[in-house]
Amino acid sequence: MGEKEIEVLEILERNGRIDIQTIAKMVDLSVEEVQKLIQSLEEKNVILGYSAVINWSKAPIAEGVTAMIDVKVAPKRGVGFDEVAERIYRFPEVKAVYLMSGAYDLSVQIEGKTMTEVASFVSDKLSTLDSVLSTTTHFLLKKYKHDGIIFEPTKKDKRIVVSP
């Protein structure tokens, strides 16, 4: 992968909505070259999608529940953790699955409408998988920063300093 591809990827990672003309100026390429480059990166599955980071606590709808679940699994011979990870990420509730080092093997992020829905997923779907040995569920209480974006910037202290 060349230097220009990496530059374009870094630009798109910071702002997926930036227009191609601006990217072309930033990387000193023509608009057509940037379009071909981005199309090539999409076809190679380097660019998998474009998304917005939304602060749902500010939206006028119910937020739902997000949980991070630590999962200890027994890897299968020949496929390791990949097969069980694939079985887990195919559930529609699952938003992310990561292979981790440490006490647990996988970290699974899920979203549900209620805590009961999340608990039901863990007890009825996740824990019943053959390779799953144990789980620990952590509920997300508040987001401070996500994908490099701060949700609630610090407010400046407007008090006047009083000294004796």
JSON list of C-alpha atoms in Angstrom, two decimals, residues 43-150:
[
{"chain": "A", "resi": 43, "resn": "GLU", "atom": "CA", "xyz": [-13.21, -3.40, -3.40]},
{"chain": "A", "resi": 44, "resn": "LYS", "atom": "CA", "xyz": [-10.23, -4.76, -1.41]},
{"chain": "A", "resi": 45, "resn": "ASN", "atom": "CA", "xyz": [-12.28, -4.45, 1.82]},
{"chain": "A", "resi": 46, "resn": "VAL", "atom": "CA", "xyz": [-9.79, -2.01, 3.27]},
{"chain": "A", "resi": 47, "resn": "ILE", "atom": "CA", "xyz": [-12.62, 0.52, 3.58]},
{"chain": "A", "resi": 48, "resn": "LEU", "atom": "CA", "xyz": [-15.54, -1.45, 5.01]},
{"chain": "A", "resi": 49, "resn": "GLY", "atom": "CA", "xyz": [-18.07, 1.34, 5.49]},
{"chain": "A", "resi": 50, "resn": "TYR", "atom": "CA", "xyz": [-18.71, 4.90, 6.57]},
{"chain": "A", "resi": 51, "resn": "SER", "atom": "CA", "xyz": [-20.44, 5.75, 9.82]},
{"chain": "A", "resi": 52, "resn": "ALA", "atom": "CA", "xyz": [-21.32, 8.64, 12.09]},
{"chain": "A", "resi": 53, "resn": "VAL", "atom": "CA", "xyz": [-20.60, 8.82, 15.81]},
{"chain": "A", "resi": 54, "resn": "ILE", "atom": "CA", "xyz": [-23.89, 9.79, 17.47]},
{"chain": "A", "resi": 55, "resn": "ASN", "atom": "CA", "xyz": [-24.46, 10.92, 21.03]},
{"chain": "A", "resi": 56, "resn": "TRP", "atom": "CA", "xyz": [-27.76, 9.07, 21.57]},
{"chain": "A", "resi": 57, "resn": "SER", "atom": "CA", "xyz": [-28.17, 10.61, 25.02]},
{"chain": "A", "resi": 58, "resn": "LYS", "atom": "CA", "xyz": [-28.94, 13.91, 23.23]},
{"chain": "A", "resi": 59, "resn": "ALA", "atom": "CA", "xyz": [-31.47, 12.36, 20.82]},
{"chain": "A", "resi": 60, "resn": "PRO", "atom": "CA", "xyz": [-35.17, 12.37, 21.76]},
{"chain": "A", "resi": 61, "resn": "ILE", "atom": "CA", "xyz": [-35.48, 8.56, 21.79]},
{"chain": "A", "resi": 62, "resn": "ALA", "atom": "CA", "xyz": [-34.83, 5.79, 24.27]},
{"chain": "A", "resi": 63, "resn": "GLU", "atom": "CA", "xyz": [-31.13, 4.95, 24.28]},
{"chain": "A", "resi": 64, "resn": "GLY", "atom": "CA", "xyz": [-31.22, 1.23, 24.89]},
{"chain": "A", "resi": 65, "resn": "VAL", "atom": "CA", "xyz": [-28.55, -0.76, 26.69]},
{"chain": "A", "resi": 66, "resn": "THR", "atom": "CA", "xyz": [-24.97, -1.51, 25.64]},
{"chain": "A", "resi": 67, "resn": "ALA", "atom": "CA", "xyz": [-23.02, -4.30, 27.28]},
{"chain": "A", "resi": 68, "resn": "MET", "atom": "CA", "xyz": [-19.43, -5.50, 27.02]},
{"chain": "A", "resi": 69, "resn": "ILE", "atom": "CA", "xyz": [-19.20, -9.22, 27.66]},
{"chain": "A", "resi": 70, "resn": "ASP", "atom": "CA", "xyz": [-15.92, -10.96, 28.47]},
{"chain": "A", "resi": 71, "resn": "VAL", "atom": "CA", "xyz": [-16.07, -14.50, 27.11]},
{"chain": "A", "resi": 72, "resn": "LYS", "atom": "CA", "xyz": [-13.77, -17.41, 27.97]},
{"chain": "A", "resi": 73, "resn": "VAL", "atom": "CA", "xyz": [-13.84, -20.06, 25.25]},
{"chain": "A", "resi": 74, "resn": "ALA", "atom": "CA", "xyz": [-12.31, -23.42, 24.44]},
{"chain": "A", "resi": 75, "resn": "PRO", "atom": "CA", "xyz": [-10.69, -22.93, 21.01]},
{"chain": "A", "resi": 76, "resn": "LYS", "atom": "CA", "xyz": [-11.22, -25.69, 18.45]},
{"chain": "A", "resi": 77, "resn": "ARG", "atom": "CA", "xyz": [-8.33, -27.56, 16.92]},
{"chain": "A", "resi": 78, "resn": "GLY", "atom": "CA", "xyz": [-7.37, -26.24, 13.50]},
{"chain": "A", "resi": 79, "resn": "VAL", "atom": "CA", "xyz": [-9.52, -23.08, 13.65]},
{"chain": "A", "resi": 80, "resn": "GLY", "atom": "CA", "xyz": [-8.60, -21.61, 17.03]},
{"chain": "A", "resi": 81, "resn": "PHE", "atom": "CA", "xyz": [-10.89, -18.82, 18.16]},
{"chain": "A", "resi": 82, "resn": "ASP", "atom": "CA", "xyz": [-12.08, -17.87, 14.67]},
{"chain": "A", "resi": 83, "resn": "GLU", "atom": "CA", "xyz": [-14.96, -20.34, 14.44]},
{"chain": "A", "resi": 84, "resn": "VAL", "atom": "CA", "xyz": [-16.53, -19.43, 17.78]},
{"chain": "A", "resi": 85, "resn": "ALA", "atom": "CA", "xyz": [-15.98, -15.70, 17.09]},
{"chain": "A", "resi": 86, "resn": "GLU", "atom": "CA", "xyz": [-17.82, -16.10, 13.79]},
{"chain": "A", "resi": 87, "resn": "ARG", "atom": "CA", "xyz": [-20.74, -17.88, 15.47]},
{"chain": "A", "resi": 88, "resn": "ILE", "atom": "CA", "xyz": [-20.96, -15.02, 17.98]},
{"chain": "A", "resi": 89, "resn": "TYR", "atom": "CA", "xyz": [-20.71, -12.11, 15.52]},
{"chain": "A", "resi": 90, "resn": "ARG", "atom": "CA", "xyz": [-23.51, -13.53, 13.38]},
{"chain": "A", "resi": 91, "resn": "PHE", "atom": "CA", "xyz": [-26.10, -12.71, 16.09]},
{"chain": "A", "resi": 92, "resn": "PRO", "atom": "CA", "xyz": [-27.85, -9.42, 15.17]},
{"chain": "A", "resi": 93, "resn": "GLU", "atom": "CA", "xyz": [-27.47, -8.07, 18.74]},
{"chain": "A", "resi": 94, "resn": "VAL", "atom": "CA", "xyz": [-23.68, -8.25, 18.47]},
{"chain": "A", "resi": 95, "resn": "LYS", "atom": "CA", "xyz": [-22.03, -4.99, 17.39]},
{"chain": "A", "resi": 96, "resn": "ALA", "atom": "CA", "xyz": [-18.37, -5.99, 17.83]},
{"chain": "A", "resi": 97, "resn": "VAL", "atom": "CA", "xyz": [-16.20, -9.00, 18.71]},
{"chain": "A", "resi": 98, "resn": "TYR", "atom": "CA", "xyz": [-12.50, -8.75, 19.60]},
{"chain": "A", "resi": 99, "resn": "LEU", "atom": "CA", "xyz": [-9.88, -11.40, 20.38]},
{"chain": "A", "resi": 100, "resn": "MET", "atom": "CA", "xyz": [-8.20, -10.30, 23.60]},
{"chain": "A", "resi": 101, "resn": "SER", "atom": "CA", "xyz": [-5.19, -11.18, 25.69]},
{"chain": "A", "resi": 102, "resn": "GLY", "atom": "CA", "xyz": [-5.60, -11.68, 29.42]},
{"chain": "A", "resi": 103, "resn": "ALA", "atom": "CA", "xyz": [-8.07, -13.61, 31.55]},
{"chain": "A", "resi": 104, "resn": "TYR", "atom": "CA", "xyz": [-10.77, -13.76, 28.85]},
{"chain": "A", "resi": 105, "resn": "ASP", "atom": "CA", "xyz": [-10.44, -14.66, 25.18]},
{"chain": "A", "resi": 106, "resn": "LEU", "atom": "CA", "xyz": [-13.13, -12.60, 23.47]},
{"chain": "A", "resi": 107, "resn": "SER", "atom": "CA", "xyz": [-14.73, -9.24, 24.18]},
{"chain": "A", "resi": 108, "resn": "VAL", "atom": "CA", "xyz": [-18.24, -8.97, 22.76]},
{"chain": "A", "resi": 109, "resn": "GLN", "atom": "CA", "xyz": [-20.18, -5.71, 22.51]},
{"chain": "A", "resi": 110, "resn": "ILE", "atom": "CA", "xyz": [-23.95, -6.04, 22.24]},
{"chain": "A", "resi": 111, "resn": "GLU", "atom": "CA", "xyz": [-26.89, -3.67, 22.18]},
{"chain": "A", "resi": 112, "resn": "GLY", "atom": "CA", "xyz": [-30.43, -4.31, 23.37]},
{"chain": "A", "resi": 113, "resn": "LYS", "atom": "CA", "xyz": [-33.54, -2.35, 24.28]},
{"chain": "A", "resi": 114, "resn": "THR", "atom": "CA", "xyz": [-33.47, -3.38, 27.95]},
{"chain": "A", "resi": 115, "resn": "MET", "atom": "CA", "xyz": [-31.18, -5.05, 30.49]},
{"chain": "A", "resi": 116, "resn": "THR", "atom": "CA", "xyz": [-33.56, -8.02, 30.41]},
{"chain": "A", "resi": 117, "resn": "GLU", "atom": "CA", "xyz": [-33.03, -8.36, 26.66]},
{"chain": "A", "resi": 118, "resn": "VAL", "atom": "CA", "xyz": [-29.25, -8.32, 27.12]},
{"chain": "A", "resi": 119, "resn": "ALA", "atom": "CA", "xyz": [-29.47, -10.85, 29.97]},
{"chain": "A", "resi": 120, "resn": "SER", "atom": "CA", "xyz": [-31.65, -13.07, 27.80]},
{"chain": "A", "resi": 121, "resn": "PHE", "atom": "CA", "xyz": [-29.09, -12.93, 24.99]},
{"chain": "A", "resi": 122, "resn": "VAL", "atom": "CA", "xyz": [-26.29, -13.94, 27.35]},
{"chain": "A", "resi": 123, "resn": "SER", "atom": "CA", "xyz": [-28.20, -16.79, 29.01]},
{"chain": "A", "resi": 124, "resn": "ASP", "atom": "CA", "xyz": [-30.10, -18.15, 26.00]},
{"chain": "A", "resi": 125, "resn": "LYS", "atom": "CA", "xyz": [-27.74, -17.59, 23.07]},
{"chain": "A", "resi": 126, "resn": "LEU", "atom": "CA", "xyz": [-24.17, -16.82, 24.11]},
{"chain": "A", "resi": 127, "resn": "SER", "atom": "CA", "xyz": [-23.70, -19.10, 27.13]},
{"chain": "A", "resi": 128, "resn": "THR", "atom": "CA", "xyz": [-25.25, -22.07, 25.35]},
{"chain": "A", "resi": 129, "resn": "LEU", "atom": "CA", "xyz": [-22.61, -22.16, 22.58]},
{"chain": "A", "resi": 130, "resn": "ASP", "atom": "CA", "xyz": [-20.46, -25.31, 22.82]},
{"chain": "A", "resi": 131, "resn": "SER", "atom": "CA", "xyz": [-17.10, -23.55, 23.11]},
{"chain": "A", "resi": 132, "resn": "VAL", "atom": "CA", "xyz": [-18.17, -20.90, 25.64]},
{"chain": "A", "resi": 133, "resn": "LEU", "atom": "CA", "xyz": [-16.85, -21.72, 29.10]},
{"chain": "A", "resi": 134, "resn": "SER", "atom": "CA", "xyz": [-17.81, -18.54, 31.00]},
{"chain": "A", "resi": 135, "resn": "THR", "atom": "CA", "xyz": [-18.97, -14.96, 30.58]},
{"chain": "A", "resi": 136, "resn": "THR", "atom": "CA", "xyz": [-18.79, -11.73, 32.54]},
{"chain": "A", "resi": 137, "resn": "THR", "atom": "CA", "xyz": [-21.15, -8.92, 31.55]},
{"chain": "A", "resi": 138, "resn": "HIS", "atom": "CA", "xyz": [-20.39, -5.22, 32.02]},
{"chain": "A", "resi": 139, "resn": "PHE", "atom": "CA", "xyz": [-23.10, -2.63, 31.28]},
{"chain": "A", "resi": 140, "resn": "LEU", "atom": "CA", "xyz": [-22.10, 0.68, 29.74]},
{"chain": "A", "resi": 141, "resn": "LEU", "atom": "CA", "xyz": [-23.29, 3.51, 31.98]},
{"chain": "A", "resi": 142, "resn": "LYS", "atom": "CA", "xyz": [-21.99, 6.60, 30.18]},
{"chain": "A", "resi": 143, "resn": "LYS", "atom": "CA", "xyz": [-19.84, 7.37, 27.14]},
{"chain": "A", "resi": 144, "resn": "TYR", "atom": "CA", "xyz": [-17.13, 9.96, 27.63]},
{"chain": "A", "resi": 145, "resn": "LYS", "atom": "CA", "xyz": [-15.15, 9.39, 24.45]},
{"chain": "A", "resi": 146, "resn": "HIS", "atom": "CA", "xyz": [-15.73, 7.09, 21.46]},
{"chain": "A", "resi": 147, "resn": "ASP", "atom": "CA", "xyz": [-13.65, 6.75, 18.29]},
{"chain": "A", "resi": 148, "resn": "GLY", "atom": "CA", "xyz": [-11.57, 9.73, 19.38]},
{"chain": "A", "resi": 149, "resn": "ILE", "atom": "CA", "xyz": [-14.61, 11.99, 19.81]},
{"chain": "A", "resi": 150, "resn": "ILE", "atom": "CA", "xyz": [-15.30, 13.51, 23.23]}
]
